[in-house]
Amino acid sequence: MYDVVLLTLGSERDAPGGCGSGGACCGGATGADTAPTSQTDTGQTDTGQTSAGQTDTEQCATERPRVPVLACADALNARGARVETVTARSDAEIDAVLARLDGPPRPDGLTWPDPDSKTRLVIATASDGQLRAVLRRLVKRYAPAPSKRPTDLPGNRTLPDLPPVAVLPLDPARAGTHRDLAAQLGLPRDPAAVAAAVLDGTPRRLDLLRNDGGSVTLDGALLGAADGAGRPLHWRARVEVDDTILTDGAEPLLACAVGNAGGYTTLDDVTLLTAPDPADGQVEVAVAVPVVVRSAWGRKRVRLEVRRARGRAVSVLPREGKVPYLDDGVEGELTRKRSWWIEPGAWAVWSI
């Protein structure tokens, strides 16, 4: 039978986004740009540091396990699993849980996940940002430095297959209109069903977006902002998808969507992304450009032109000032070039 760890991130219960949101705690990068991180040439993983000089080991508020966590633990215990509930309040405490997924020592000294591990991980999440916070620590733990790239790593990847995780959503409302990633993927939300997926399910492998800011994206990112009245503000940036230039930065933009899944397919009543698929090995990108056109009567009007492209990588280079964004629901500001790239099938969820 399996050892199952039920991991909850400590956070202020009603804080928007919880841990993993901008300025929050427990593994969530702030919205500021951060340096890429991976296993160093000494085989260790660095802790990362935000632009404000704060390490990712900030402490969070104490919480007791929520009712869904206790219900899931009861369902697992009833099936004979050995269950431990952990509330992690720092990156170090998250890493201590993830270390249980390590494989045996390798001749090259790299830390690698155990494909035959008898330990299974359930992440109880109040937001996609919290799920991303744990995946971000998994990437930091297992991604080798470029100088230590092993020969058994797939050519289209920079990290091995990450251990499968189960997702226990803590907010049932997120299955409705504003759907979280678990709802988009059709994952179970009932604690007993999550327990069944952990013990009886199979790994469903999904694409992961890494970026040169040292973080990851599971769902997608939306760049742009609005004024106090809700009107979108214009900004400029060069946006490239592989060899396709969606905009060179000379024209104003209203929004840019980077989609791995379907969380940012629309903006108000405008369709940005058409068919983002978290398992097709590609990222879908769209920019919304206001274009002035003349009617047959010579009157000017503004039409919103949406340009789209799909590929393996995308870069956004702001031309002026700061560009606000949401990345897996986490707020931030882009001040320099940011690149995302797809890691096909890098992470996985337990599903039935």
Short mmCIF file of C-alpha atoms in Angstrom, two decimals:
data_model
loop_
_atom_site.label_atom_id
_atom_site.label_comp_id
_atom_site.label_asym_id
_atom_site.label_seq_id
_atom_site.Cartn_x
_atom_site.Cartn_y
_atom_site.Cartn_z
CA MET A 1 0.00 0.00 0.00
CA TYR A 2 1.07 3.59 -0.56
CA ASP A 3 2.28 6.32 1.75
CA VAL A 4 0.23 9.42 0.92
CA VAL A 5 1.17 12.96 1.90
CA LEU A 6 -1.64 15.50 1.96
CA LEU A 7 0.12 18.84 1.48
CA THR A 8 -1.54 22.16 2.25
CA LEU A 9 0.20 25.52 1.88
CA GLY A 10 -0.12 27.76 4.90
CA SER A 11 -1.67 31.11 4.01
CA GLU A 12 -4.20 33.61 5.24
CA ARG A 13 -7.36 31.70 4.45
CA ASP A 14 -9.23 34.49 2.66
CA ALA A 15 -6.27 36.21 0.99
CA PRO A 16 -6.77 36.59 -2.78
CA GLY A 17 -4.77 33.89 -4.49
CA GLY A 18 -3.41 32.52 -1.23
CA CYS A 19 0.18 31.33 -1.22
CA GLY A 20 1.75 31.70 -4.62
CA SER A 21 0.19 35.09 -5.29
CA GLY A 22 2.23 38.21 -5.80
CA GLY A 23 3.80 39.21 -2.51
CA ALA A 24 2.47 36.09 -0.79
CA CYS A 25 4.42 33.18 0.63
CA CYS A 26 5.26 29.49 0.45
CA GLY A 27 6.93 29.13 -2.91
CA GLY A 28 5.08 31.75 -4.88
CA ALA A 29 7.34 34.16 -6.74
CA THR A 30 6.34 37.76 -6.47
CA GLY A 31 5.32 39.50 -9.64
CA ALA A 32 8.81 40.95 -10.04
CA ASP A 33 11.30 39.39 -12.41
CA THR A 34 13.45 36.70 -10.82
CA ALA A 35 16.53 34.93 -12.05
CA PRO A 36 16.27 31.42 -13.56
CA THR A 37 17.05 28.68 -11.06
CA SER A 38 17.96 25.02 -11.37
CA GLN A 39 20.31 22.49 -9.91
CA THR A 40 23.71 24.12 -9.69
CA ASP A 41 26.95 22.60 -10.87
CA THR A 42 27.46 21.30 -7.34
CA GLY A 43 24.21 19.33 -7.58
CA GLN A 44 22.42 21.59 -5.09
CA THR A 45 19.27 23.60 -5.68
CA ASP A 46 19.29 27.30 -4.99
CA THR A 47 16.53 29.03 -3.03
CA GLY A 48 15.86 31.87 -5.45
CA GLN A 49 15.35 35.48 -4.45
CA THR A 50 12.76 38.07 -5.33
CA SER A 51 13.72 41.49 -6.63
CA ALA A 52 12.80 42.92 -3.24
CA GLY A 53 15.59 40.84 -1.75
CA GLN A 54 13.24 38.48 0.07
CA THR A 55 13.97 34.77 -0.16
CA ASP A 56 11.26 32.29 -1.08
CA THR A 57 11.31 30.97 2.50
CA GLU A 58 9.02 33.64 3.88
CA GLN A 59 6.78 32.39 6.66
CA CYS A 60 3.00 32.12 6.36
CA ALA A 61 0.17 32.17 8.83
CA THR A 62 -0.73 28.99 10.69
CA GLU A 63 -3.81 27.04 9.62
CA ARG A 64 -5.53 23.86 10.68
CA PRO A 65 -6.36 21.35 7.91
CA ARG A 66 -9.60 22.18 6.14
CA VAL A 67 -12.56 19.84 6.09
CA PRO A 68 -11.88 18.51 2.53
CA VAL A 69 -8.34 17.58 3.60
CA LEU A 70 -9.61 15.65 6.61
CA ALA A 71 -12.29 13.95 4.49
CA CYS A 72 -9.70 12.91 1.91
CA ALA A 73 -7.44 11.56 4.67
CA ASP A 74 -10.35 9.53 6.06
CA ALA A 75 -11.07 8.07 2.61
CA LEU A 76 -7.41 7.13 2.13
CA ASN A 77 -7.17 5.60 5.60
CA ALA A 78 -10.29 3.54 4.92
CA ARG A 79 -8.47 2.01 1.94
CA GLY A 80 -5.44 1.11 4.06
CA ALA A 81 -3.12 3.90 2.93
CA ARG A 82 -0.66 5.40 5.37
CA VAL A 83 -1.59 9.08 5.43
CA GLU A 84 0.22 12.14 6.71
CA THR A 85 -1.14 15.69 6.54
CA VAL A 86 1.44 18.47 6.25
CA THR A 87 0.91 22.23 6.29
CA ALA A 88 4.00 23.82 4.72
CA ARG A 89 4.68 27.43 5.65
CA SER A 90 7.96 27.88 3.80
CA ASP A 91 9.76 26.62 0.73
CA ALA A 92 12.02 24.55 2.98
CA GLU A 93 8.99 22.71 4.35
CA ILE A 94 7.65 22.13 0.83
CA ASP A 95 11.06 20.81 -0.22
CA ALA A 96 11.14 18.43 2.75
CA VAL A 97 7.91 16.84 1.46
CA LEU A 98 9.14 16.68 -2.13
CA ALA A 99 12.38 14.98 -1.02
CA ARG A 100 10.29 11.88 -0.27
CA LEU A 101 9.78 11.54 -4.04
CA ASP A 102 13.53 11.35 -4.78
CA GLY A 103 14.97 8.34 -6.50
CA PRO A 104 18.16 6.46 -5.57
CA PRO A 105 21.53 8.23 -5.99
CA ARG A 106 22.73 8.58 -9.57
CA PRO A 107 26.33 8.24 -10.77
CA ASP A 108 26.16 11.80 -12.12
CA GLY A 109 25.13 13.18 -8.73
CA LEU A 110 21.82 14.63 -9.94
CA THR A 111 18.69 14.57 -7.80
CA TRP A 112 16.10 12.66 -9.81
CA PRO A 113 12.52 11.56 -9.07
CA ASP A 114 11.82 7.91 -8.32
CA PRO A 115 9.55 6.50 -11.07
CA ASP A 116 8.63 3.60 -8.79
CA SER A 117 8.00 5.62 -5.64
CA LYS A 118 5.51 4.22 -3.14
CA THR A 119 4.86 7.73 -1.87
CA ARG A 120 2.07 9.70 -3.48
CA LEU A 121 1.44 13.40 -3.10
CA VAL A 122 -1.91 15.19 -2.84
CA ILE A 123 -1.79 18.98 -3.09
CA ALA A 124 -4.74 20.73 -1.45
CA THR A 125 -5.11 24.02 -3.31
CA ALA A 126 -7.15 27.15 -2.73
CA SER A 127 -5.92 28.60 -6.03
CA ASP A 128 -3.98 27.71 -9.16
CA GLY A 129 -1.20 29.87 -7.76
CA GLN A 130 -0.78 27.44 -4.86
CA LEU A 131 -0.56 24.47 -7.21
CA ARG A 132 1.98 26.36 -9.27
CA ALA A 133 4.01 27.10 -6.13
CA VAL A 134 4.53 23.37 -5.50
CA LEU A 135 5.28 22.61 -9.16
CA ARG A 136 7.80 25.42 -9.13
CA ARG A 137 9.62 23.76 -6.23
CA LEU A 138 9.53 20.42 -8.08
CA VAL A 139 11.18 22.05 -11.09
CA LYS A 140 13.82 23.67 -8.89
CA ARG A 141 14.53 20.31 -7.30
CA TYR A 142 14.84 18.18 -10.40
CA ALA A 143 15.89 20.47 -13.29
CA PRO A 144 19.63 19.94 -13.96
CA ALA A 145 21.96 22.80 -14.76
CA PRO A 146 22.72 23.07 -18.51
CA SER A 147 26.32 22.02 -17.88
CA LYS A 148 25.09 18.83 -16.19
CA ARG A 149 22.48 17.79 -18.76
CA PRO A 150 22.35 13.97 -18.66
CA THR A 151 22.18 11.78 -21.75
CA ASP A 152 18.92 10.15 -20.60
CA LEU A 153 17.02 13.46 -20.70
CA PRO A 154 14.65 13.78 -23.71
CA GLY A 155 15.96 16.15 -26.37
CA ASN A 156 12.88 18.40 -26.19
CA ARG A 157 13.01 18.81 -22.40
CA THR A 158 15.15 20.51 -19.77
CA LEU A 159 13.90 18.37 -16.88
CA PRO A 160 12.80 14.77 -16.29
CA ASP A 161 9.23 13.55 -15.87
CA LEU A 162 8.06 15.15 -12.64
CA PRO A 163 6.30 12.86 -10.15
CA PRO A 164 2.50 12.74 -10.59
CA VAL A 165 0.47 14.75 -8.10
CA ALA A 166 -3.18 14.64 -7.09
CA VAL A 167 -5.09 17.90 -6.80
CA LEU A 168 -7.63 18.44 -4.03
CA PRO A 169 -9.48 21.73 -4.76
CA LEU A 170 -10.53 23.58 -1.62
CA ASP A 171 -12.90 26.02 -3.35
CA PRO A 172 -15.99 24.34 -4.90
CA ALA A 173 -17.04 27.64 -6.48
CA ARG A 174 -14.04 27.48 -8.82
CA ALA A 175 -15.76 24.66 -10.70
CA GLY A 176 -18.34 27.14 -11.96
CA THR A 177 -18.02 30.27 -14.05
CA HIS A 178 -14.45 31.17 -13.06
CA ARG A 179 -13.03 27.71 -13.47
CA ASP A 180 -9.71 26.70 -11.95
CA LEU A 181 -7.29 24.33 -13.63
CA ALA A 182 -8.75 21.27 -11.90
CA ALA A 183 -12.16 22.07 -13.40
CA GLN A 184 -10.66 22.66 -16.84
CA LEU A 185 -8.91 19.28 -16.70
CA GLY A 186 -12.03 17.50 -15.43
CA LEU A 187 -10.30 16.36 -12.25
CA PRO A 188 -12.40 15.16 -9.30
CA ARG A 189 -13.26 17.67 -6.58
CA ASP A 190 -14.93 15.38 -4.08
CA PRO A 191 -12.36 14.26 -1.45
CA ALA A 192 -13.34 10.59 -1.75
CA ALA A 193 -13.00 10.74 -5.53
CA VAL A 194 -9.58 12.37 -5.20
CA ALA A 195 -8.54 9.55 -2.86
CA ALA A 196 -9.71 6.99 -5.43
CA ALA A 197 -7.68 8.72 -8.15
CA VAL A 198 -4.57 8.62 -5.95
CA LEU A 199 -4.88 4.90 -5.24
CA ASP A 200 -6.52 3.54 -8.40
CA GLY A 201 -5.81 6.15 -11.08
CA THR A 202 -3.14 6.53 -13.72
CA PRO A 203 -0.83 9.49 -14.39
CA ARG A 204 -2.14 11.92 -16.99
CA ARG A 205 0.87 13.75 -18.38
CA LEU A 206 0.55 17.46 -19.17
CA ASP A 207 2.71 20.17 -20.68
CA LEU A 208 4.49 22.67 -18.48
CA LEU A 209 5.53 26.20 -19.39
CA ARG A 210 8.87 27.25 -17.95
CA ASN A 211 10.08 30.83 -18.19
CA ASP A 212 13.37 32.65 -17.93
CA GLY A 213 12.16 34.39 -14.77
CA GLY A 214 12.68 31.13 -12.88
CA SER A 215 9.01 30.18 -12.54
CA VAL A 216 6.47 27.95 -14.29
CA THR A 217 3.00 28.35 -15.78
CA LEU A 218 0.36 25.61 -15.69
CA ASP A 219 -2.67 27.38 -17.17
CA GLY A 220 -1.61 30.61 -18.84
CA ALA A 221 -0.80 34.29 -18.59
CA LEU A 222 -2.71 37.44 -19.53
CA LEU A 223 -0.76 40.65 -20.08
CA GLY A 224 -2.41 44.07 -20.02
CA ALA A 225 -4.27 46.40 -17.70
CA ALA A 226 -7.37 48.56 -17.32
CA ASP A 227 -7.99 51.97 -15.79
CA GLY A 228 -10.20 52.66 -12.79
CA ALA A 229 -13.31 52.59 -14.99
CA GLY A 230 -12.42 49.19 -16.43
CA ARG A 231 -11.30 50.52 -19.81
CA PRO A 232 -8.27 48.65 -21.24
CA LEU A 233 -5.05 50.65 -21.42
CA HIS A 234 -2.77 50.66 -24.44
CA TRP A 235 0.78 49.34 -24.18
CA ARG A 236 3.48 48.24 -26.60
CA ALA A 237 5.66 45.15 -26.81
CA ARG A 238 7.32 42.92 -29.35
CA VAL A 239 5.65 39.49 -29.26
CA GLU A 240 7.20 36.51 -31.05
CA VAL A 241 6.09 32.87 -31.24
CA ASP A 242 8.93 30.74 -32.60
CA ASP A 243 9.69 32.55 -35.89
CA THR A 244 6.35 34.38 -36.12
CA ILE A 245 6.20 38.05 -35.10
CA LEU A 246 2.68 38.89 -33.92
CA THR A 247 3.62 42.53 -33.31
CA ASP A 248 6.94 44.36 -33.56
CA GLY A 249 6.19 46.79 -30.75
CA ALA A 250 5.33 49.79 -32.89
CA GLU A 251 1.55 49.49 -32.53
CA PRO A 252 -0.57 49.67 -29.35
CA LEU A 253 -1.88 46.50 -27.74
CA LEU A 254 -4.84 45.91 -25.48
CA ALA A 255 -3.92 42.41 -24.33
CA CYS A 256 -1.66 39.43 -24.90
CA ALA A 257 -2.65 35.91 -23.85
CA VAL A 258 -0.19 33.05 -23.43
CA GLY A 259 -2.18 29.84 -23.12
CA ASN A 260 -1.23 26.35 -22.06
CA ALA A 261 -4.79 25.56 -20.91
CA GLY A 262 -8.07 27.46 -21.22
CA GLY A 263 -8.07 29.94 -18.34
CA TYR A 264 -7.39 33.00 -20.49
CA THR A 265 -9.26 32.20 -23.70
CA THR A 266 -11.53 35.25 -23.50
CA LEU A 267 -11.29 38.86 -22.38
CA ASP A 268 -14.76 40.24 -21.72
CA ASP A 269 -16.59 39.24 -24.93
CA VAL A 270 -13.46 38.94 -27.09
CA THR A 271 -12.11 35.47 -27.92
CA LEU A 272 -8.33 35.53 -27.60
CA LEU A 273 -7.34 31.85 -27.70
CA THR A 274 -9.25 29.32 -29.76
CA ALA A 275 -8.12 25.87 -28.64
CA PRO A 276 -5.31 25.76 -26.07
CA ASP A 277 -4.48 22.16 -25.20
CA PRO A 278 -2.33 21.36 -22.14
CA ALA A 279 -1.14 18.10 -23.71
CA ASP A 280 -0.33 18.98 -27.34
CA GLY A 281 3.24 20.17 -26.85
CA GLN A 282 2.50 23.71 -28.01
CA VAL A 283 1.65 27.08 -26.51
CA GLU A 284 -1.07 29.24 -28.10
CA VAL A 285 -0.51 33.00 -28.08
CA ALA A 286 -2.79 35.86 -29.07
CA VAL A 287 -2.50 39.65 -29.15
CA ALA A 288 -5.45 42.04 -29.33
CA VAL A 289 -4.63 45.09 -31.48
CA PRO A 290 -7.00 48.07 -31.90
CA VAL A 291 -7.13 49.01 -35.59
CA VAL A 292 -8.72 52.21 -36.95
CA VAL A 293 -10.81 51.60 -40.08
CA ARG A 294 -13.06 53.80 -42.22
CA SER A 295 -16.64 52.96 -43.10
CA ALA A 296 -18.12 53.39 -46.58
CA TRP A 297 -19.26 56.84 -45.40
CA GLY A 298 -15.74 57.81 -44.43
CA ARG A 299 -16.35 57.57 -40.69
CA LYS A 300 -13.59 56.23 -38.49
CA ARG A 301 -14.17 53.40 -36.05
CA VAL A 302 -11.93 51.12 -34.03
CA ARG A 303 -11.95 47.40 -34.75
CA LEU A 304 -10.20 44.91 -32.47
CA GLU A 305 -7.92 42.62 -34.45
CA VAL A 306 -6.83 39.38 -32.76
CA ARG A 307 -3.67 37.74 -34.11
CA ARG A 308 -2.80 34.22 -33.07
CA ALA A 309 0.08 31.77 -33.38
CA ARG A 310 1.11 28.42 -31.94
CA GLY A 311 4.58 27.12 -31.26
CA ARG A 312 7.16 25.84 -28.80
CA ALA A 313 8.22 29.18 -27.31
CA VAL A 314 7.05 32.77 -26.94
CA SER A 315 8.81 35.98 -25.96
CA VAL A 316 7.36 39.34 -24.92
CA LEU A 317 9.61 42.42 -24.93
CA PRO A 318 7.97 45.53 -23.41
CA ARG A 319 8.79 48.70 -25.32
CA GLU A 320 7.93 51.17 -22.59
CA GLY A 321 7.24 51.13 -18.87
CA LYS A 322 5.80 48.23 -16.91
CA VAL A 323 3.26 45.76 -18.26
CA PRO A 324 0.92 44.28 -15.60
CA TYR A 325 -0.02 40.63 -15.96
CA LEU A 326 -1.75 37.65 -14.40
CA ASP A 327 0.10 34.34 -14.52
CA ASP A 328 -1.94 31.40 -13.18
CA GLY A 329 -3.95 34.05 -11.34
CA VAL A 330 -0.85 35.59 -9.74
CA GLU A 331 -0.36 39.32 -10.33
CA GLY A 332 2.93 40.79 -11.47
CA GLU A 333 4.60 43.43 -13.65
CA LEU A 334 6.83 42.77 -16.63
CA THR A 335 9.71 45.19 -16.97
CA ARG A 336 12.03 43.30 -19.30
CA LYS A 337 11.90 40.57 -21.92
CA ARG A 338 10.19 37.40 -20.73
CA SER A 339 10.34 34.08 -22.56
CA TRP A 340 8.19 31.01 -21.99
CA TRP A 341 8.85 27.59 -23.48
CA ILE A 342 6.96 24.31 -23.49
CA GLU A 343 8.17 21.24 -21.64
CA PRO A 344 6.00 18.52 -23.26
CA GLY A 345 4.48 16.09 -20.78
CA ALA A 346 6.72 17.31 -17.96
CA TRP A 347 4.19 17.10 -15.13
CA ALA A 348 1.29 14.77 -14.40
CA VAL A 349 -1.90 14.47 -12.36
CA TRP A 350 -3.52 11.35 -10.98
CA SER A 351 -6.83 10.79 -12.73
CA ILE A 352 -9.31 8.01 -13.34
#
